[in-house]
Every structure is written in structure tokens, then in C-alpha cells.
mmCIF file of C-alpha atoms in Angstrom:
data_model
loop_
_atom_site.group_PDB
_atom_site.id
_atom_site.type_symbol
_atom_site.label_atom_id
_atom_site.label_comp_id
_atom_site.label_asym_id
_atom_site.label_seq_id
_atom_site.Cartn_x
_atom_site.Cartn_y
_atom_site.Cartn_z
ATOM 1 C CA UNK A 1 4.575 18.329 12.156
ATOM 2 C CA UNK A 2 1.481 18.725 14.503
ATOM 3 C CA UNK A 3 -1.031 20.874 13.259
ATOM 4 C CA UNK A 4 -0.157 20.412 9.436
ATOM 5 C CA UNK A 5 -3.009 20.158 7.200
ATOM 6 C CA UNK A 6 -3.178 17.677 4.238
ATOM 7 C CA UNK A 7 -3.568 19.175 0.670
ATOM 8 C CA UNK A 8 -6.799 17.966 -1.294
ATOM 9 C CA UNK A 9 -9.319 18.875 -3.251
ATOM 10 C CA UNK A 10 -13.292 19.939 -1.357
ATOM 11 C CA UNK A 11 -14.698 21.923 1.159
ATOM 12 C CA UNK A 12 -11.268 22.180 3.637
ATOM 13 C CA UNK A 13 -10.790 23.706 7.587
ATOM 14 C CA UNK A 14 -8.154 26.484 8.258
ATOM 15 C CA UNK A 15 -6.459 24.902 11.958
ATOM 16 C CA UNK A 16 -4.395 26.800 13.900
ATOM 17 C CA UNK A 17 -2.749 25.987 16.772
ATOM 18 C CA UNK A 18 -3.739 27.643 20.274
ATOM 19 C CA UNK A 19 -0.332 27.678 22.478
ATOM 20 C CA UNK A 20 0.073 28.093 26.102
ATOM 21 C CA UNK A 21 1.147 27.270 29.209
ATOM 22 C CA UNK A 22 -0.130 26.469 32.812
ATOM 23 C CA UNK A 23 0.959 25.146 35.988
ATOM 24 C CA UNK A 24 3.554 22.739 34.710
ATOM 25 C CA UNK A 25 1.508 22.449 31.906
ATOM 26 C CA UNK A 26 1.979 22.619 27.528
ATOM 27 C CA UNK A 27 -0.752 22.953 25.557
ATOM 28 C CA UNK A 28 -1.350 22.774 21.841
ATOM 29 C CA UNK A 29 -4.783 23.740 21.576
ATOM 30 C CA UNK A 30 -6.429 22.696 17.291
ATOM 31 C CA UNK A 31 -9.090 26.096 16.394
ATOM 32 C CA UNK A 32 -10.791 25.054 13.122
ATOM 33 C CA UNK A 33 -11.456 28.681 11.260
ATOM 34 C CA UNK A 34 -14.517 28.312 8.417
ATOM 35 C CA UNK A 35 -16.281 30.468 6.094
ATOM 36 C CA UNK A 36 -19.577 29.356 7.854
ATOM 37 C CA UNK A 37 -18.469 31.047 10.959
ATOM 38 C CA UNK A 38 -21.330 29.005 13.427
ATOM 39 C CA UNK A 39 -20.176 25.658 12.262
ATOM 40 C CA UNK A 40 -16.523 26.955 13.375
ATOM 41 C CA UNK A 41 -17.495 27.709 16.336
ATOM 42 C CA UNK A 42 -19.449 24.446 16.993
ATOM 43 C CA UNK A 43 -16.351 22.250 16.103
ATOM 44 C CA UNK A 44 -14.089 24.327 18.198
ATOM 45 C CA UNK A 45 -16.511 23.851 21.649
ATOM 46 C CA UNK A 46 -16.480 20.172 20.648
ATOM 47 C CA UNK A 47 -12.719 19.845 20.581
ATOM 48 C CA UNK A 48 -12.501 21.855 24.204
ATOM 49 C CA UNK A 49 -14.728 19.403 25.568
ATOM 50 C CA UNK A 50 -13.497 16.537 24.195
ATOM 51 C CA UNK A 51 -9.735 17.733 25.685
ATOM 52 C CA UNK A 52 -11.198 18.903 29.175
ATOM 53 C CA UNK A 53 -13.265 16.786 30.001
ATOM 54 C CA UNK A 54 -11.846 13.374 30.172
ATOM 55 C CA UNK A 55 -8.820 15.098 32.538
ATOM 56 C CA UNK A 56 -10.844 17.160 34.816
ATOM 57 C CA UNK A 57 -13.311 15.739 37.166
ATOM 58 C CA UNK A 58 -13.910 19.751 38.820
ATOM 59 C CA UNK A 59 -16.322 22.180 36.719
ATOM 60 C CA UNK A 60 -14.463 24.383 34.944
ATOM 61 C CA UNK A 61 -15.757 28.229 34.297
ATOM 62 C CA UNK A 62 -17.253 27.730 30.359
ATOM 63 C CA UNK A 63 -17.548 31.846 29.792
ATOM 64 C CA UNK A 64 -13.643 31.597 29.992
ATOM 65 C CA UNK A 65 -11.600 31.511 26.474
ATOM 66 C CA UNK A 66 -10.724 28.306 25.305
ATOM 67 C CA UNK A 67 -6.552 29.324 26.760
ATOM 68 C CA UNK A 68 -8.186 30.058 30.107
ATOM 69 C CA UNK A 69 -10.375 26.766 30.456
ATOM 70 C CA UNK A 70 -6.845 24.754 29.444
ATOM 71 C CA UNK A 71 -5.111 26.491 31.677
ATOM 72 C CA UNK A 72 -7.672 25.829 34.871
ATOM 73 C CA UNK A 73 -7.540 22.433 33.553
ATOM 74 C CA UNK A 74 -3.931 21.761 34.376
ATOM 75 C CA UNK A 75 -4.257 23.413 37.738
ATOM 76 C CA UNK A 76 -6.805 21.140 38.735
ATOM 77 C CA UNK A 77 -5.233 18.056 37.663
ATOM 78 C CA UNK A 78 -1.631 17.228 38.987
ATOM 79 C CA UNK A 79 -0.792 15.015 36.337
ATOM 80 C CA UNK A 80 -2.170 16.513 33.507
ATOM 81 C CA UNK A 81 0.604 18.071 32.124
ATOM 82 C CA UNK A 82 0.195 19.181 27.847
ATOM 83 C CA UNK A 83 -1.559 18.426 25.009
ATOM 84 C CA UNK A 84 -1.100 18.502 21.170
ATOM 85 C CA UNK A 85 -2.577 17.201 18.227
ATOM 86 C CA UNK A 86 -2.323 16.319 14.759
ATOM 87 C CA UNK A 87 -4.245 17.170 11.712
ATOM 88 C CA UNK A 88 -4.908 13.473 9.879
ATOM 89 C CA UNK A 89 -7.252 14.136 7.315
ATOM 90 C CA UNK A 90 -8.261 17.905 5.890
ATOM 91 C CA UNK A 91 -10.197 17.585 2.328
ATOM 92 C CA UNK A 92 -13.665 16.257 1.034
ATOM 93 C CA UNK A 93 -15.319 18.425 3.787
ATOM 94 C CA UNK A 94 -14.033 16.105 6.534
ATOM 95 C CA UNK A 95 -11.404 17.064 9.413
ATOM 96 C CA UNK A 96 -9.948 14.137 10.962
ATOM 97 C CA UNK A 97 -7.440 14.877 13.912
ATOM 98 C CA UNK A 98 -5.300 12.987 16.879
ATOM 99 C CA UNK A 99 -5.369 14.748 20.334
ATOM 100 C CA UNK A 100 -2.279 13.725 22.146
ATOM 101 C CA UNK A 101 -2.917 14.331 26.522
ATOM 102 C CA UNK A 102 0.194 14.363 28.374
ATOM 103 C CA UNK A 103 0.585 12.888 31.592
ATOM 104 C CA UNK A 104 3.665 12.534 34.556
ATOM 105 C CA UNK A 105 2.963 11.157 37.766
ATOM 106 C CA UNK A 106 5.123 7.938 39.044
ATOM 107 C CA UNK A 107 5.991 7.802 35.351
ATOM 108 C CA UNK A 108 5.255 9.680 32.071
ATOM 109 C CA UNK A 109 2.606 8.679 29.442
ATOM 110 C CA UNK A 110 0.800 9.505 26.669
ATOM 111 C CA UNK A 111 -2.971 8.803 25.679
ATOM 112 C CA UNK A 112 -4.473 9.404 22.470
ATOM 113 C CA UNK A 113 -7.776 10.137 20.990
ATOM 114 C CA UNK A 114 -9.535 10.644 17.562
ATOM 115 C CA UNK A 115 -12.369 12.610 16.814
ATOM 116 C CA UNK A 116 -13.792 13.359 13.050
ATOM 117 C CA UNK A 117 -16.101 15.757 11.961
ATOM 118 C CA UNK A 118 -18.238 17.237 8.755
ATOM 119 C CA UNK A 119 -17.021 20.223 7.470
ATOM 120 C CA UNK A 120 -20.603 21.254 6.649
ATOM 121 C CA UNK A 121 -22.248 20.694 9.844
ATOM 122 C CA UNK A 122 -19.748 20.450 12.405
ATOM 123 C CA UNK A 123 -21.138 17.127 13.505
ATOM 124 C CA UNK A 124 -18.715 14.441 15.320
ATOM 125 C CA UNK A 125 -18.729 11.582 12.965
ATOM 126 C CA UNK A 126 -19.257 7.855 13.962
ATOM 127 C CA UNK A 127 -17.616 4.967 11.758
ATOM 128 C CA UNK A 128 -20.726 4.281 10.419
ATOM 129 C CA UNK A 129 -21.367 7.162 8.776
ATOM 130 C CA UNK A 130 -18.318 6.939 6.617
ATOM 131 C CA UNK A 131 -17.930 3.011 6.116
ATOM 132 C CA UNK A 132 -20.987 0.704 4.694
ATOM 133 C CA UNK A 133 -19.359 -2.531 5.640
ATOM 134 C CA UNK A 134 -21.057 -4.405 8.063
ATOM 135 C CA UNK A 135 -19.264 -3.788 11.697
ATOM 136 C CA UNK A 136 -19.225 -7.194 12.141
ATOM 137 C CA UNK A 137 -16.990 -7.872 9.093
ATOM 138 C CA UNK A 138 -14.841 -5.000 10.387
ATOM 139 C CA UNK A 139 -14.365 -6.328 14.042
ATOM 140 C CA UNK A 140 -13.188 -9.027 12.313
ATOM 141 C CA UNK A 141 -10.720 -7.995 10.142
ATOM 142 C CA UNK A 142 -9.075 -6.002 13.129
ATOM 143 C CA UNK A 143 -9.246 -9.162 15.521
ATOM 144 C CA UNK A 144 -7.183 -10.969 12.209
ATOM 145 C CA UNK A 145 -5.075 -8.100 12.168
ATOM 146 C CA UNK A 146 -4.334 -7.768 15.974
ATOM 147 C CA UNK A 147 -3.397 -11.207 16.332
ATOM 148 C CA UNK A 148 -0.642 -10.818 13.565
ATOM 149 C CA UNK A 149 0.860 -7.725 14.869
ATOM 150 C CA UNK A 150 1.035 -9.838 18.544
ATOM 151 C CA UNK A 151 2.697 -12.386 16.993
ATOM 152 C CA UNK A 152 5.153 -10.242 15.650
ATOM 153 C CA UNK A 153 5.883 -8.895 19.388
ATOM 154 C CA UNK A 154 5.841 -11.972 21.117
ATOM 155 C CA UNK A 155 8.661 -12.940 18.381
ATOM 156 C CA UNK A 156 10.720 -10.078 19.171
ATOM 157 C CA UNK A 157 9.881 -10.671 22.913
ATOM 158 C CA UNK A 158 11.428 -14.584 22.481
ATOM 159 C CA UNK A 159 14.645 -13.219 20.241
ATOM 160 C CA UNK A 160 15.663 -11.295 23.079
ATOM 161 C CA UNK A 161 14.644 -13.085 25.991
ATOM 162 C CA UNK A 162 14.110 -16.838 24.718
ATOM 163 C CA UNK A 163 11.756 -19.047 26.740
ATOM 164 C CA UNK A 164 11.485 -17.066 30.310
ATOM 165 C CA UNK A 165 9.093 -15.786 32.610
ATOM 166 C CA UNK A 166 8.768 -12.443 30.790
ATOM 167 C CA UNK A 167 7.542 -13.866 27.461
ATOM 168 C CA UNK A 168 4.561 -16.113 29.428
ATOM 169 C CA UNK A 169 4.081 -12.912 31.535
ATOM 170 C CA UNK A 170 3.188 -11.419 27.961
ATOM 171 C CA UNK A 171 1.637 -13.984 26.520
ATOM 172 C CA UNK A 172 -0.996 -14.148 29.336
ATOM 173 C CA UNK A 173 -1.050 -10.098 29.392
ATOM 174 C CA UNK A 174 -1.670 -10.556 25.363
ATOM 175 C CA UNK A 175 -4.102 -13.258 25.607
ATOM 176 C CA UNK A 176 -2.307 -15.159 23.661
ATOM 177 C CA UNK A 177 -3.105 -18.885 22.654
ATOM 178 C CA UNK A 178 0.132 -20.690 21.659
ATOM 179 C CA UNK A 179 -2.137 -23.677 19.810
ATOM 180 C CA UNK A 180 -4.288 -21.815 17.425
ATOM 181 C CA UNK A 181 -1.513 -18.580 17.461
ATOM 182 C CA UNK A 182 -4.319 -16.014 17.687
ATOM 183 C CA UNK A 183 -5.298 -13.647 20.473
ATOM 184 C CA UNK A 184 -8.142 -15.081 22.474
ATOM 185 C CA UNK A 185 -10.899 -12.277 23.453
ATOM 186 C CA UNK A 186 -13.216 -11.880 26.344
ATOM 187 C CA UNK A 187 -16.460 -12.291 23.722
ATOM 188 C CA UNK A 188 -14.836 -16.190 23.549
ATOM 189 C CA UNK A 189 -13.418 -16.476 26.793
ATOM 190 C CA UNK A 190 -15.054 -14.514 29.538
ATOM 191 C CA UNK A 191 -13.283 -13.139 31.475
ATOM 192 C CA UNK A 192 -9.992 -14.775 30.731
ATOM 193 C CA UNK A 193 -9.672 -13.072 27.002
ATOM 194 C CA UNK A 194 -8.357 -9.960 25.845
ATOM 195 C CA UNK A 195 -10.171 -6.555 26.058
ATOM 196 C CA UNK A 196 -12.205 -6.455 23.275
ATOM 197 C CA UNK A 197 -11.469 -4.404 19.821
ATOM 198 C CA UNK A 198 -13.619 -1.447 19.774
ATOM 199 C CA UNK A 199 -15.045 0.227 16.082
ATOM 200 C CA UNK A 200 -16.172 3.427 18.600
ATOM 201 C CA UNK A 201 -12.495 5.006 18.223
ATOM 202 C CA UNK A 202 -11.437 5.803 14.567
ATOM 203 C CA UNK A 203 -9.818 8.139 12.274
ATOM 204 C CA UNK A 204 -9.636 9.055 8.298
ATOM 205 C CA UNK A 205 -6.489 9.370 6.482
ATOM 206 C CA UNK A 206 -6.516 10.076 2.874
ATOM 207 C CA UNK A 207 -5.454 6.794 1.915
ATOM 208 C CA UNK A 208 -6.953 4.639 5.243
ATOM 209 C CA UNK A 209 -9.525 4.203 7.883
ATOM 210 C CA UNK A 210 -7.400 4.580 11.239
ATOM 211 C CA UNK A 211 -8.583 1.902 13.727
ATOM 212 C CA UNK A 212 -7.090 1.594 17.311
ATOM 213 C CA UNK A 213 -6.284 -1.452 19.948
ATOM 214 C CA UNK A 214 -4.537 -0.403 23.289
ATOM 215 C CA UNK A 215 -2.497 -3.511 25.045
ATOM 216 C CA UNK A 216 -1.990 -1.828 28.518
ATOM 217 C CA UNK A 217 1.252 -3.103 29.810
ATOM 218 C CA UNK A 218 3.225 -2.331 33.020
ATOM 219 C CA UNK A 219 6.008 0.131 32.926
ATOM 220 C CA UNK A 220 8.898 -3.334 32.645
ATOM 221 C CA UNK A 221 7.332 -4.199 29.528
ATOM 222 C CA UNK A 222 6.204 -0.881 27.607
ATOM 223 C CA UNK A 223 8.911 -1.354 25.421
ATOM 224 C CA UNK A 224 7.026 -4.448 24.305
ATOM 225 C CA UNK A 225 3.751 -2.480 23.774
ATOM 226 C CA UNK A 226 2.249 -2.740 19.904
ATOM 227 C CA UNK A 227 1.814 -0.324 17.885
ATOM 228 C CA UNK A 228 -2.439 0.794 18.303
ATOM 229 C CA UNK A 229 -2.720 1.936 15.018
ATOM 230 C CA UNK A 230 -4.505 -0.385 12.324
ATOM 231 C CA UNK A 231 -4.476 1.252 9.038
ATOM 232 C CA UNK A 232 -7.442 -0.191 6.694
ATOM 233 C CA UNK A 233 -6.925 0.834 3.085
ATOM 234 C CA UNK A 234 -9.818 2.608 1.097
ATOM 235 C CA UNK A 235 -9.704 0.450 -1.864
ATOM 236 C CA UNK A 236 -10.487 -2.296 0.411
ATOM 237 C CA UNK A 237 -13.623 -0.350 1.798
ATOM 238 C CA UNK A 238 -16.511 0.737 0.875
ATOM 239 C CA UNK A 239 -17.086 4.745 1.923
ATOM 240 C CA UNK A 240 -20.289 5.942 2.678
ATOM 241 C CA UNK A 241 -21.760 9.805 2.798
ATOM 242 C CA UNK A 242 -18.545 12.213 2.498
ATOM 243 C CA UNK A 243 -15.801 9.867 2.376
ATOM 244 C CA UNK A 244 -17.079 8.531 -1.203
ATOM 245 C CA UNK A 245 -15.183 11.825 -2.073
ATOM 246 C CA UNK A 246 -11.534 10.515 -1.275
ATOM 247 C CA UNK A 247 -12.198 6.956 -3.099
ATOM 248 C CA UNK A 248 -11.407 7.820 -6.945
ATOM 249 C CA UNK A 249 -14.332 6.191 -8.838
ATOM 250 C CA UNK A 250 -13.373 3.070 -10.457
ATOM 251 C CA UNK A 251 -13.016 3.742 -14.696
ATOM 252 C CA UNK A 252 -13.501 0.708 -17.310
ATOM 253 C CA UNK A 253 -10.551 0.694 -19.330
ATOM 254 C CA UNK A 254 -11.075 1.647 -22.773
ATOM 255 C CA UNK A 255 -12.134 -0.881 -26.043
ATOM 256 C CA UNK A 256 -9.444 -1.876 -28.405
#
């Protein structure tokens, strides 16, 4: 269910769900509560902005409570239309959560985001500080792994439609290269290629590292849209900084 925390061991956030409505509007609003009350507070203003501000191009009054500023937000947006979340990762002193925006105008949609923070300081944490492998190696594993889960779509696209108009619609949408089967990107084909997988957008699980890779399709082919969530396990990783605290340290077995 949205909101729900995961169990585990460290320094952990109390997050409570802010409800309301608007013009039209839903809301599900994540308030982190903390013994340090300042870094609370700090990780709450983050999350407002990081809700209101990609949806509202107006200012909006800050001195308002958090339910007030939502609220103002919906009014001034005629699409905006709700917002939720859910709570990914809650243990080690790291808070890891999903912020689902809501959206109808000619047709309904969702967009996600992912933000991460330390429990201790309230900062917004990049990939970086909570993976040492080299983003290069990274980028590449998700371009391997993005080119799989196409192929699995374009399959499913072919069972049902066989060799039409739709599946080469896709394929082109995709990027796809029938020859070498992989997903060409725009770093090896400008302009031609595929948007290019980003390492900026991530999340924590405690058994993954969330990464994310949109395929914007038209509304005739969203049923064909891929799942945008890569799941990297942590045994394959190495953590850095407060994430070494979910990785169980590796024990030699003992002597016969």
C-alpha cells in the first residue's frame, strides 16, 4: 500500500500521509517525522518542492501549509489532478520513496519520480553517493538490460500483430536494430537513436538499486510501453557511504 514503510534495522523515518483535496484534485502528500526535528523539517520542504514545482509554472504563496500550497497547485494547473507516493526503502538511515503526479487532459497519465535522502542530514542523495561502480559500467549494464526487455515487447508486439505497420512503427519508436537485436542510442547514432539512459533518476530498495528508462509512446501503442523499472541487485554492487549498511558483510565459511 502507498505510504507503507519497510521494516529494518538503523536509524528509520516515521511517514505519514498528508490527504486532501482541491479543484478536481487528490493528493497524497509523504511528511517524514524525526527525532532531529530540523532535519524533518528539511526533508519535508524538499519533498513539497520536488511535487510543486515541476507542475506549476505560477509562484505559489511558501508561508502557506504544505495542504494549502497542494491545493493552489491544482488550481493553477488544469491537468494536474493528484498525487501519491510510495515508501521504497525505510532502514540504514536512508528514505527512498516514488512520487506518483496525476494527470487528465485529452487522456489520463501518470509520471513518476524518485528522490532519496539521508536520514541524518536530510540531504537528497545522488547515485554516486551510494554506488562505487564506475557510471560508465552502470550505463552499460542498463543499455544491456534495456535492449532485452525491448526485445521482449517487440516479441509480444509480432505475436499479436505479425509483420505489420505497427511493429516497424515500434521498432523505429524503440530504436530498434533488427541486425545486431539491440537498441541503438543517440550517443551512437545522433540523432536517429534512442533517448539516452539516464543514472540522474534512481531509487533504493532493500534488496536493489531502482534504475529508470521511459519509452514515450502515443496513446495507440501504450499498451506496448515497457516496464521503466530496472532492478540492479546489491550483491551485484558495490554500496558506498550508508547503503554499505543493507549489504550483509560477506563471512568465510568456517575450517574443517
Amino acid at each position: 500500500m502507498p505510504g507503507a514503510a519497510q521494516p529494518g534495522p538503523g536509524l528509520q523515518a516515521q511517514v505519514v500521509a498528508l490527504s486532501g483535496k482541491g479543484k478536481g484534485a487528490t493528493f497524497k502528500l509523504p511528511q517524514v517525522a524525526l527525532e532531529n526535528r530540523a532535519v524533518a523539517e528539511l526533508i519535508n520542504r524538499q519533498l513539497l518542492r520536488r511535487i510543486i514545482a515541476p507542475n506549476v509554472d505560477s509562484p505559489i504563496d511558501t508561508m502557506g501549509t504544505p495542504a494549502q500550497q497542494i491545493r493552489r497547485a491544482a488550481a493553477l494547473d488544469c491537468c494536474f489532478s493528484g498525487t501519491n507516493y510510495t515508501v521504497l526503502l525505510n532502514q540504514g538511515a536512508l528514505l527512498s520513496l516514488e512520487l506518483t503526479f496525476e494527470y487528465h487532459g485529452t487522456y489520463y497519465y501518470e509520471r513518476t519520480d524518485h528522490i532519496t535522502f539521508d536520514l541524518n542530514t536530510g540531504q537528497v542523495l545522488a547515485l554516486a553517493d551510494v554506488i562505487a561502480d564506475a557510471p560508465k559500467t552502470l550505463s552499460s549494464r542498463l543499455r544491456s538490460a534495456i535492449s532485452r526487455r525491448i526485445s521482449e515487447e517487440l516479441a509480444r508486439a509480432t505475436a499479436e500483430y505479425g509483420d505489420s505497420a505497427t511493429v516497424a512503427d515500434l521498432k523505429q519508436r524503440f530504436g530498434w536494430n533488427a541486425k545486431t537485436r539491440q537498441v541503438v542510442f543517440a550517443r551512437d547514432a545522433r540523432p536517429a537513436g534512442a533517448p539516452e539512459p539516464s543514472l540522474t533518476e534512481f531509487a533504493l530498495s532493500p534488496h536493489a538499486v531502482l534504475l529508470y528508462y521511459r519509452v514515450g509512446l502515443p496513446p495507440g501503442l501504450l499498451n506496448f510501453t515497457p516496464n521503466e523499472t530496472y532492478a540492479f541487485p546489491w550483491s551485484g554492487l558495490r554500496p558506498r557511504g550508508p547503503a554499505q549498511q543493507l549489504v550483509p558483510p560477506v563471512t568465510a565459511a568456517p575450517k574443517r
